mmCIF file of C-alpha atoms in Angstrom:
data_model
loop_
_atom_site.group_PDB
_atom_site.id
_atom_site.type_symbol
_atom_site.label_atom_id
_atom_site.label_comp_id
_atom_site.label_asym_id
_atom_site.label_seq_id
_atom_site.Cartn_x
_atom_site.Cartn_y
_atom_site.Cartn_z
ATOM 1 C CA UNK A 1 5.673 0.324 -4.472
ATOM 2 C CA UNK A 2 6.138 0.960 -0.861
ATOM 3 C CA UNK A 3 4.888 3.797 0.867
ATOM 4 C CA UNK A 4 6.101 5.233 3.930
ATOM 5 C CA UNK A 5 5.035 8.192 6.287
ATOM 6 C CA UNK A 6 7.059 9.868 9.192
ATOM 7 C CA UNK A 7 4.795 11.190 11.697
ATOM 8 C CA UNK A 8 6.277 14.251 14.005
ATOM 9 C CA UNK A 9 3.666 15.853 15.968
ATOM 10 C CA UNK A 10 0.748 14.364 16.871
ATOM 11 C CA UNK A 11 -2.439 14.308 18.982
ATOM 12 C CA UNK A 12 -4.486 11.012 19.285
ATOM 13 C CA UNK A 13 -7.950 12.179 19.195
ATOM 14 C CA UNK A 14 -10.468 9.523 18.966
ATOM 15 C CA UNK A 15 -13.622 11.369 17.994
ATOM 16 C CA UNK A 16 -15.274 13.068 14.976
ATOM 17 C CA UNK A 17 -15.628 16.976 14.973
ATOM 18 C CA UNK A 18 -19.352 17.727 16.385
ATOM 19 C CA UNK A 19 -21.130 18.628 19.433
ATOM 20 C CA UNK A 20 -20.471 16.439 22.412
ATOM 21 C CA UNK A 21 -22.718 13.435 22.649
ATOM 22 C CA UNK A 22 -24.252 11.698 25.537
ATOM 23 C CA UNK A 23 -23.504 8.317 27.269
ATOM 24 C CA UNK A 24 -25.598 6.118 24.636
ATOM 25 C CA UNK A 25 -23.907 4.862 21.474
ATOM 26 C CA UNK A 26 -25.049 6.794 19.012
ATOM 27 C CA UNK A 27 -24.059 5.288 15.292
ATOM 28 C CA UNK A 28 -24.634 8.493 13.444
ATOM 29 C CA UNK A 29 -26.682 11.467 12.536
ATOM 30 C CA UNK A 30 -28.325 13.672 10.177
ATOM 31 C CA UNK A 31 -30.526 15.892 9.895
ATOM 32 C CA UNK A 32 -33.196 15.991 12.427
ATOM 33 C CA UNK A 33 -32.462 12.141 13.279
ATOM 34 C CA UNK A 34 -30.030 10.004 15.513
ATOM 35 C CA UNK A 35 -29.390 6.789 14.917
ATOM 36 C CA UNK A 36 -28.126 4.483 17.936
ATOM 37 C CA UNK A 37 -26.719 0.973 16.777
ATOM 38 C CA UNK A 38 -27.592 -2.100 19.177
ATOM 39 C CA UNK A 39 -29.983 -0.180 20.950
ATOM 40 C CA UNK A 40 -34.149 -0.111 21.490
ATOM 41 C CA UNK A 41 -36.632 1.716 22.902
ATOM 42 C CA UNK A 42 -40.140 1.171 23.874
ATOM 43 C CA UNK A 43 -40.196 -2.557 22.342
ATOM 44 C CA UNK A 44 -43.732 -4.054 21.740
ATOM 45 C CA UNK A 45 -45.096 -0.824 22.003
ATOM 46 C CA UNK A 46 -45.587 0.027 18.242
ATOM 47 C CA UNK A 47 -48.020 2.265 16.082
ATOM 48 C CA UNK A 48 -47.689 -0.063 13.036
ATOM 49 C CA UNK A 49 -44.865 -1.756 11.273
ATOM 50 C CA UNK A 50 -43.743 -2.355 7.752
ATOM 51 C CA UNK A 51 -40.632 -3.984 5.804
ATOM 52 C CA UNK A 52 -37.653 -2.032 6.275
ATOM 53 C CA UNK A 53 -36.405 -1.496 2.981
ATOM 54 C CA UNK A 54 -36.294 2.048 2.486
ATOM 55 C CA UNK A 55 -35.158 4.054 5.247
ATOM 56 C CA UNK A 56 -35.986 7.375 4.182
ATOM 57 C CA UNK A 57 -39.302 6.422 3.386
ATOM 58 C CA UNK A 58 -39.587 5.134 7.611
ATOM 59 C CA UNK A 59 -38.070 8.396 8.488
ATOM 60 C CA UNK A 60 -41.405 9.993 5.937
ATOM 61 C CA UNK A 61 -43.792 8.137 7.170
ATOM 62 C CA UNK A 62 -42.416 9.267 11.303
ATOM 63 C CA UNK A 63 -43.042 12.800 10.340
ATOM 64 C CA UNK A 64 -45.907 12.670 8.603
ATOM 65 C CA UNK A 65 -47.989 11.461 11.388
ATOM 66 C CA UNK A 66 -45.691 13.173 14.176
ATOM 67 C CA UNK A 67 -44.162 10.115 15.805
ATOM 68 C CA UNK A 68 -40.807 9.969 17.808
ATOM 69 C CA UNK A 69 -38.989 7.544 15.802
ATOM 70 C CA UNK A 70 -38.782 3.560 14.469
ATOM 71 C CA UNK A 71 -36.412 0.762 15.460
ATOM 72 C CA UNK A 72 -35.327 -1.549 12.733
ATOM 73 C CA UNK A 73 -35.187 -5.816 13.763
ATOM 74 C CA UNK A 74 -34.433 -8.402 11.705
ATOM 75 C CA UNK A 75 -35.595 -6.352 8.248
ATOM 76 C CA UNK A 76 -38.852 -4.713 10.116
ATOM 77 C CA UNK A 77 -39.102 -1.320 10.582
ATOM 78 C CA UNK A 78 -41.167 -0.736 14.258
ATOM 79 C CA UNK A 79 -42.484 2.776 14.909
ATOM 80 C CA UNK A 80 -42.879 4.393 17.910
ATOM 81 C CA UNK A 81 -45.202 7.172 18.634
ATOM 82 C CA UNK A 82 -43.786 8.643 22.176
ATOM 83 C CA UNK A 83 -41.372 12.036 21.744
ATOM 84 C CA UNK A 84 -37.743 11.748 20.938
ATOM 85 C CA UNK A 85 -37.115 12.344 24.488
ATOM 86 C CA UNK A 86 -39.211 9.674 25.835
ATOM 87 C CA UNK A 87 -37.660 7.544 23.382
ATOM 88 C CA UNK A 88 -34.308 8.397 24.608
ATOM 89 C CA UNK A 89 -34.479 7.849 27.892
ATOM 90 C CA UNK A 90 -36.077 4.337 27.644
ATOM 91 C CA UNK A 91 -33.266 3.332 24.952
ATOM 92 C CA UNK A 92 -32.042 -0.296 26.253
ATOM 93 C CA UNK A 93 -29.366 -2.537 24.878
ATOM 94 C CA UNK A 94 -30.648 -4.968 21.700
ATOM 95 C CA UNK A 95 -28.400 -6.722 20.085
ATOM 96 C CA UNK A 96 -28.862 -6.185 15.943
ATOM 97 C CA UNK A 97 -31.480 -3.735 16.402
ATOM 98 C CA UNK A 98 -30.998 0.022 15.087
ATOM 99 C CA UNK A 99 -32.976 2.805 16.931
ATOM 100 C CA UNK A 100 -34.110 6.204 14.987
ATOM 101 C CA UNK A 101 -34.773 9.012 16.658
ATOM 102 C CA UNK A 102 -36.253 12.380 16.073
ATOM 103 C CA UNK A 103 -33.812 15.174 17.190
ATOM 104 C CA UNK A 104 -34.643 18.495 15.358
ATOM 105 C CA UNK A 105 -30.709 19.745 17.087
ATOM 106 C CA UNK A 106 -29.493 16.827 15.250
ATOM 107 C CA UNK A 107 -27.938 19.119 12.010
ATOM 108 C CA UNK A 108 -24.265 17.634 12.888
ATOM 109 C CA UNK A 109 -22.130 14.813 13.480
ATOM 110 C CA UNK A 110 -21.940 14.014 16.864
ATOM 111 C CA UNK A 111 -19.404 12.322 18.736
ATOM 112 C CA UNK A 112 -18.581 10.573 21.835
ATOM 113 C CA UNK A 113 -15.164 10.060 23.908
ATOM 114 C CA UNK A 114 -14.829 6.044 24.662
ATOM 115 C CA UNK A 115 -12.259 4.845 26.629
ATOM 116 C CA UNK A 116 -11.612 4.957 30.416
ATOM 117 C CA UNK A 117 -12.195 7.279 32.507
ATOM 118 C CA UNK A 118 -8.511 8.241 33.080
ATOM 119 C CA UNK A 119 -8.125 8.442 29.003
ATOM 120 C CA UNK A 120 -11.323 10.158 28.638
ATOM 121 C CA UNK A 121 -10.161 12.840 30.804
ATOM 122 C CA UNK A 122 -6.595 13.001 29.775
ATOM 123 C CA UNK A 123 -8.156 13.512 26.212
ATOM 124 C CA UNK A 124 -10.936 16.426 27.122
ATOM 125 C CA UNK A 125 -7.366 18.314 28.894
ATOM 126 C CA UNK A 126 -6.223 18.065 25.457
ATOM 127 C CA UNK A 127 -8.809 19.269 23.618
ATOM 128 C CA UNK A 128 -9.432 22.119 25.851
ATOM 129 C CA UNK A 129 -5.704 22.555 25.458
ATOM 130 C CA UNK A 130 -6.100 22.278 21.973
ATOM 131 C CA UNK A 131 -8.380 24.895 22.017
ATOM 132 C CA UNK A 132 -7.190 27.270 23.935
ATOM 133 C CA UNK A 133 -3.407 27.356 22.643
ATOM 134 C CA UNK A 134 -2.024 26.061 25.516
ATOM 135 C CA UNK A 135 -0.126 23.946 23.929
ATOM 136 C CA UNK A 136 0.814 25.179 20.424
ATOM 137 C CA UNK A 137 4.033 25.084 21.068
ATOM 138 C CA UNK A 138 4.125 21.229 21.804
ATOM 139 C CA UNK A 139 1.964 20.425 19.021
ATOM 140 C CA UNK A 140 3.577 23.382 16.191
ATOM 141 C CA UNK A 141 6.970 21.912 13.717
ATOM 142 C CA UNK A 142 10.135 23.618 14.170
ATOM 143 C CA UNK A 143 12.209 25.189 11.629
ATOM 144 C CA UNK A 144 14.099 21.972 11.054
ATOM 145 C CA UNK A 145 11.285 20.619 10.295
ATOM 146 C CA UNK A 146 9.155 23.251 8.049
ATOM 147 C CA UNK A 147 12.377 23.324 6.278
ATOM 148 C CA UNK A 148 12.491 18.987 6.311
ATOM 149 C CA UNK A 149 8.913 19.661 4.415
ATOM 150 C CA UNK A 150 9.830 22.118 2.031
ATOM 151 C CA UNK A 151 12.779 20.950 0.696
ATOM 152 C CA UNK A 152 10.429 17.203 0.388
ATOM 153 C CA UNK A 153 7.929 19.514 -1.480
ATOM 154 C CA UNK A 154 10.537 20.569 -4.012
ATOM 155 C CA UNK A 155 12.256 17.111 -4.293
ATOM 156 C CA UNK A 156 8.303 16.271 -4.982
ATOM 157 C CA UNK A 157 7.677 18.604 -7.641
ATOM 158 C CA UNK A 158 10.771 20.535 -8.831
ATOM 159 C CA UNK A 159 8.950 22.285 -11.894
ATOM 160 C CA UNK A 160 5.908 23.903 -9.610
ATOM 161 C CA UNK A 161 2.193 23.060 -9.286
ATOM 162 C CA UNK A 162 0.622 24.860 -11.858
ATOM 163 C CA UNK A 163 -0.420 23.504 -15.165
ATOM 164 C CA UNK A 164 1.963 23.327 -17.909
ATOM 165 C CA UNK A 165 -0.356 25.310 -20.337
ATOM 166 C CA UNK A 166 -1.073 28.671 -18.119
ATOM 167 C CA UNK A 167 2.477 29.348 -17.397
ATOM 168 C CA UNK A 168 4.108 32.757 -18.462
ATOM 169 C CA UNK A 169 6.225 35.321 -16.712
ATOM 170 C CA UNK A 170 5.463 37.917 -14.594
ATOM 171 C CA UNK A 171 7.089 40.903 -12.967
ATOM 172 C CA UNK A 172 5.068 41.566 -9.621
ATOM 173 C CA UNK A 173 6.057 45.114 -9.322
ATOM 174 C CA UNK A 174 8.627 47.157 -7.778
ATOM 175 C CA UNK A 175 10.961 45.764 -4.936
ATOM 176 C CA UNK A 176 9.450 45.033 -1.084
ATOM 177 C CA UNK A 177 11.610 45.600 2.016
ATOM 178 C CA UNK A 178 10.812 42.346 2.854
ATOM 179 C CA UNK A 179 13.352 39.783 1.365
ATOM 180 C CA UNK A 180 12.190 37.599 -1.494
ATOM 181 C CA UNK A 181 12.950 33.900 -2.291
ATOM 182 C CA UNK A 182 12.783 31.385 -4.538
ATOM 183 C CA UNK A 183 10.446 28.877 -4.363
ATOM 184 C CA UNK A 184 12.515 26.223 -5.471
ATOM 185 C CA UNK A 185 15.942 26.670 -3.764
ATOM 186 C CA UNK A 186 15.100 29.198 -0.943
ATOM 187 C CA UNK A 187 17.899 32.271 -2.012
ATOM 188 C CA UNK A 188 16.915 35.597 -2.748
ATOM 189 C CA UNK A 189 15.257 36.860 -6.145
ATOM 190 C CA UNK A 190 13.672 39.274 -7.913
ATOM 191 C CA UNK A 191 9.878 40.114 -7.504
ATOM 192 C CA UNK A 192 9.335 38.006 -10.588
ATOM 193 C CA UNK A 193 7.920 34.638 -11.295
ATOM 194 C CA UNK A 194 5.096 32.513 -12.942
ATOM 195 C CA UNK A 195 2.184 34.501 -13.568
ATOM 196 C CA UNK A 196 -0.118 31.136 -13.229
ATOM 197 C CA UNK A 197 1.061 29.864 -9.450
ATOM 198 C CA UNK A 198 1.820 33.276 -8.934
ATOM 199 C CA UNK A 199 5.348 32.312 -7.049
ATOM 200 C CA UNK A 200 8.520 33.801 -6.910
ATOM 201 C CA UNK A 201 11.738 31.927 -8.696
ATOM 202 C CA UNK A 202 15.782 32.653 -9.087
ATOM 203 C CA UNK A 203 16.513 33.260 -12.677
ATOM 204 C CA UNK A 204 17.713 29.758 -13.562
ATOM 205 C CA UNK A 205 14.455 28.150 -11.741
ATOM 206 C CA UNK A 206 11.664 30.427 -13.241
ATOM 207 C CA UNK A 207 13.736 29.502 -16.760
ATOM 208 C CA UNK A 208 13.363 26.048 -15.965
ATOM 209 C CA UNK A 209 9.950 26.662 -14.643
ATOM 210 C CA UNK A 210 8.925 28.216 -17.982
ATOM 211 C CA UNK A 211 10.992 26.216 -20.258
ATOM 212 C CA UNK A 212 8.536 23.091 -19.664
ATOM 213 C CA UNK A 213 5.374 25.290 -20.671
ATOM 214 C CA UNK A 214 4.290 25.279 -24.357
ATOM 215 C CA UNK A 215 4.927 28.580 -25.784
ATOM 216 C CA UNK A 216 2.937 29.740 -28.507
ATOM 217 C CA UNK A 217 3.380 32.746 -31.110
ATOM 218 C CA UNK A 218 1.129 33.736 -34.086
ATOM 219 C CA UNK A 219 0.968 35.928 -37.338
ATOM 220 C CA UNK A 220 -1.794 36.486 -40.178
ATOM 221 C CA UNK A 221 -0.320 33.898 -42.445
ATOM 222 C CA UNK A 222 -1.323 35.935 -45.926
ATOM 223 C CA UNK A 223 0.833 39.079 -44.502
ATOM 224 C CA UNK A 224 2.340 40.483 -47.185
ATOM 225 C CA UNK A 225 1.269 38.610 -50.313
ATOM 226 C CA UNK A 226 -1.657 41.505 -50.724
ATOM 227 C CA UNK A 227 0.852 42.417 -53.944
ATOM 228 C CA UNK A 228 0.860 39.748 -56.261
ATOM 229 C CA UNK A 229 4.480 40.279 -57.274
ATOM 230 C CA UNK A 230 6.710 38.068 -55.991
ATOM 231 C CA UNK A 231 4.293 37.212 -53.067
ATOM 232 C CA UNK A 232 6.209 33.787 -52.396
ATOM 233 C CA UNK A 233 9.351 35.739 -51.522
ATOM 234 C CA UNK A 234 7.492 38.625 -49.718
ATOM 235 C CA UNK A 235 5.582 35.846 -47.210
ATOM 236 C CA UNK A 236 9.022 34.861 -46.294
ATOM 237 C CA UNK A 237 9.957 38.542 -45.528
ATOM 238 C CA UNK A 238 6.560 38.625 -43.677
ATOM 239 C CA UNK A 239 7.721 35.476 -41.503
ATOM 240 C CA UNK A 240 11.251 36.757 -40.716
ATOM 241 C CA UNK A 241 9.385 40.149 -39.466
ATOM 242 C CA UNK A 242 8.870 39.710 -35.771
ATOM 243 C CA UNK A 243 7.076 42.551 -35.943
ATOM 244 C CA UNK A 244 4.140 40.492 -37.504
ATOM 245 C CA UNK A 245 4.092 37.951 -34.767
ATOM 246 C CA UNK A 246 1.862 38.313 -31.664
ATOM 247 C CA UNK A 247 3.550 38.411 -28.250
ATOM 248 C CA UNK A 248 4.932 35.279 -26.530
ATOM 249 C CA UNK A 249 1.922 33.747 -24.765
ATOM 250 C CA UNK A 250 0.823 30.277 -22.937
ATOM 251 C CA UNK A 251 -1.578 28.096 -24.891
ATOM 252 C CA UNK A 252 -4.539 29.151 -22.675
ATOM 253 C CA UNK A 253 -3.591 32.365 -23.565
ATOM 254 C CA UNK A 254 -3.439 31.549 -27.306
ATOM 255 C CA UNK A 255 -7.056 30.557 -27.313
ATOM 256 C CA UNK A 256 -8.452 33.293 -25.951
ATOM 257 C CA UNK A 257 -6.864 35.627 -28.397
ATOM 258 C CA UNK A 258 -8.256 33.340 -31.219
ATOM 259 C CA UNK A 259 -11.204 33.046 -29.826
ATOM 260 C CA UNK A 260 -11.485 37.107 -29.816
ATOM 261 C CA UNK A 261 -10.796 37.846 -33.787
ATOM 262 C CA UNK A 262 -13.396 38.268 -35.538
ATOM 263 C CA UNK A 263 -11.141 38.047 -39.126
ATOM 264 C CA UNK A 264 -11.492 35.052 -41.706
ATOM 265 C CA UNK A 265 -7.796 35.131 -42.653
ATOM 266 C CA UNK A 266 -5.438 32.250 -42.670
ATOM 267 C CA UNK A 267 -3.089 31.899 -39.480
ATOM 268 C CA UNK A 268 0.459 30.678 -38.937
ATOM 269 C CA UNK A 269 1.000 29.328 -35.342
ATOM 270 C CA UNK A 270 4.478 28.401 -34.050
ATOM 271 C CA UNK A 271 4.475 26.411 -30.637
ATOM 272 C CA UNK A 272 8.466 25.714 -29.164
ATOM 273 C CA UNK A 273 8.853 24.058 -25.797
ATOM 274 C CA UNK A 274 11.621 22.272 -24.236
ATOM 275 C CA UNK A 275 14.448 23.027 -27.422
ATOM 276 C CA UNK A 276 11.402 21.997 -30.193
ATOM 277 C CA UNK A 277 9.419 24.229 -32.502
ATOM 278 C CA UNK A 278 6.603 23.162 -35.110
ATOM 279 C CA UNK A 279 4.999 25.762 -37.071
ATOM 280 C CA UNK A 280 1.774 25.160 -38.705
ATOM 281 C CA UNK A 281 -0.728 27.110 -41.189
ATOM 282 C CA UNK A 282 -4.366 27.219 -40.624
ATOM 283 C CA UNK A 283 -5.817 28.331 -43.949
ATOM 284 C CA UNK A 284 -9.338 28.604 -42.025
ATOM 285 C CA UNK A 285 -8.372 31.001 -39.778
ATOM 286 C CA UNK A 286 -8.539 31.729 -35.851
ATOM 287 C CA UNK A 287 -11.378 29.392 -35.060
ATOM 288 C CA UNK A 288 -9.305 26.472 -36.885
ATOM 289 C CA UNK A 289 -6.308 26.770 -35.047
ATOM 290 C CA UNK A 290 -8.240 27.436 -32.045
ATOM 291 C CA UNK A 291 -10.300 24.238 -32.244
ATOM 292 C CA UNK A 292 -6.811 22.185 -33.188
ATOM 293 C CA UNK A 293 -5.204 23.604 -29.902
ATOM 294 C CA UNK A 294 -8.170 22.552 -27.880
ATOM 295 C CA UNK A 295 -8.426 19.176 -29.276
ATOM 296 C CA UNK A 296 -4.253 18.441 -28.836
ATOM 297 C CA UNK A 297 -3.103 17.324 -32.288
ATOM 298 C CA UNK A 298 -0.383 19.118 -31.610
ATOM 299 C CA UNK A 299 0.879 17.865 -28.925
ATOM 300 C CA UNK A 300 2.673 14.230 -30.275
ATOM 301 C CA UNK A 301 4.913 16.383 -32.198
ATOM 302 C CA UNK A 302 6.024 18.553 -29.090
ATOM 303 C CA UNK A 303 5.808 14.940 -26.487
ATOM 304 C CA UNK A 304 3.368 17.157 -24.300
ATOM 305 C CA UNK A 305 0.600 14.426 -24.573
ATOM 306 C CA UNK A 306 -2.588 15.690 -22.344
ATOM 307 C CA UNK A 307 -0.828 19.354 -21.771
ATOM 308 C CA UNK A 308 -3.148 20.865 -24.739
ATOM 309 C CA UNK A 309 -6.135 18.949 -23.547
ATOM 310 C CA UNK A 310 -5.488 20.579 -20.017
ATOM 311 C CA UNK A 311 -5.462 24.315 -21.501
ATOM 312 C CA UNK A 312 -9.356 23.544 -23.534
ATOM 313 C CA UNK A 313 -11.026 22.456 -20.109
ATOM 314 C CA UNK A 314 -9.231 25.230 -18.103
ATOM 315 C CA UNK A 315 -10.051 27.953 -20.889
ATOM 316 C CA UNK A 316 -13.810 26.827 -21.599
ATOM 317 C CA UNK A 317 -14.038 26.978 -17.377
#
């Protein structure tokens, strides 16, 4: 598909972040070298030379006997014993030739303004302006347009950022005087939202926001069939008892809690999302159930393919 962007406020600045750079063209740096592309220094007057295959082996072989630097012609590597500062004021044009150069300041990128002189300038006011604040104003969105880019943002992704498997609600505390909004459609709220992106929703949006997490609920599976006597009918009982079932929690949630009993009973886990609920028994207990939500077979059955995959390499992080 097509892809289109609409650019507001904008400064053309045609360098890379770094300290300012002298008149030569340097190509790039790193650390404790400069590289300058098209340029040579010193030619003819060489130490030794050797195939230039491996640069980093040149650069080795430079500071192991102390010299200034190499160029590199036609597949040669040239070395040079004079300083880097002799080195770089002899540097020359050279067509297809790369100079390196020992700079021990060289720990950054370095940049250079090209252009003419007028632009050069024009673009060093900016900066400086840039720098100073002078104009943040010119360069900041207005509230038409902050507002332009949040309402794309929720058009974008209506349900929130945060992964399907961590979200659960959460009550942030008591009221602030400051007023509170929705994330999704901007009017008031309560101080409540989704404990995992930790942002604010209306009613209706943190229900939809939570309604498209996996919810998961769990119970000791052999509760009440300790008595013999009609232990079929007295499991039921057990089932209907929400008192036997754990709290409402996310799947990430559901793992950690399995991974912290210590009991070899058999486990009933019920999973709803989205208007669907499977239930399933797990007659090996916590560490069974917990190894089924981490590798997903559940998920087909709710149409959450890859959301229970997400919760075993967020929980194991």
């Amino acid at each position: 598909g097509e892809f289109g962007m609409d650019i507001r406020r904008v400064m053309v600045i045609p360098v890379v972040i770094g300290p300012a750079l002298s008149s030569q063209e340097a190509f790039r740096t790193s650390c404790g070298w400069v590289e300058y592309e098209n340029m040579d220094s010193l030619a003819g007057q060489n130490e030794g030379e050797i195939p230039a295959d491996y640069i980093d082996e040149c650069k080795s072989l430079c500071e192991r006997h102390d010299w200034g630097g190499f160029s590199v012609f036609k597949g040669r590597a040239y070395f040079r014993k004079h300083t880097g500062g002799d080195l770089k004021k002899n540097l020359v044009s050279k067509g297809n030739c790369r100079m390196f150069i020992r700079d021990i300041s060289a720990d950054h990128p370095e940049f250079r303004i090209t252009g003419t002189e007028e632009e050069r300038d024009a673009t060093l006011a900016r900066l400086r302006g840039w720098v100073s604040g002078a104009i943040r104003k010119e360069l900041n969105a207005t509230v038409e347009e902050v507002g332009l880019l949040h309402q794309g943002q929720r058009e974008l992704n209506p349900g929130g950022s945060c992964q399907l498997d961590h979200r659960s609600r959460m009550n942030f505390g008591v009221m602030t005087i400051r007023r509170l909004i929705c994330a999704v459609c901007g009017e008031g709220c309560r101080n409540e939202g989704c404990g995992a992106c930790k942002q604010r929703f209306c009613a209706k949006h943190l229900a939809e926001h939570l309604d498209a997490a996996p919810k998961v609920q769990w119970m000791w599976a052999d509760a009440g069939t300790l008595i013999p006597v009609f232990a079929g009918m007295r499991k039921e009982m057990a089932k209907r008892n929400k008192a036997r079932w754990s709290p409402t929690m996310n799947v990430s949630e559901a793992i950690l809690a399995f991974e912290q009993q210590t009991a070899a009973r058999p486990v009933r886990l019920s999973i709803e999302c989205l208007g669907t609920t499977i239930e399933k028994e797990f007659e090996k207990g916590p560490a069974q159930a917990k190894e089924e939500l981490e590798r997903g077979e559940l998920r087909s059955d709710l149409g959450l393919d890859g959301v229970f995959k997400r919760s075993c390499s967020s929980a194991s992080m």
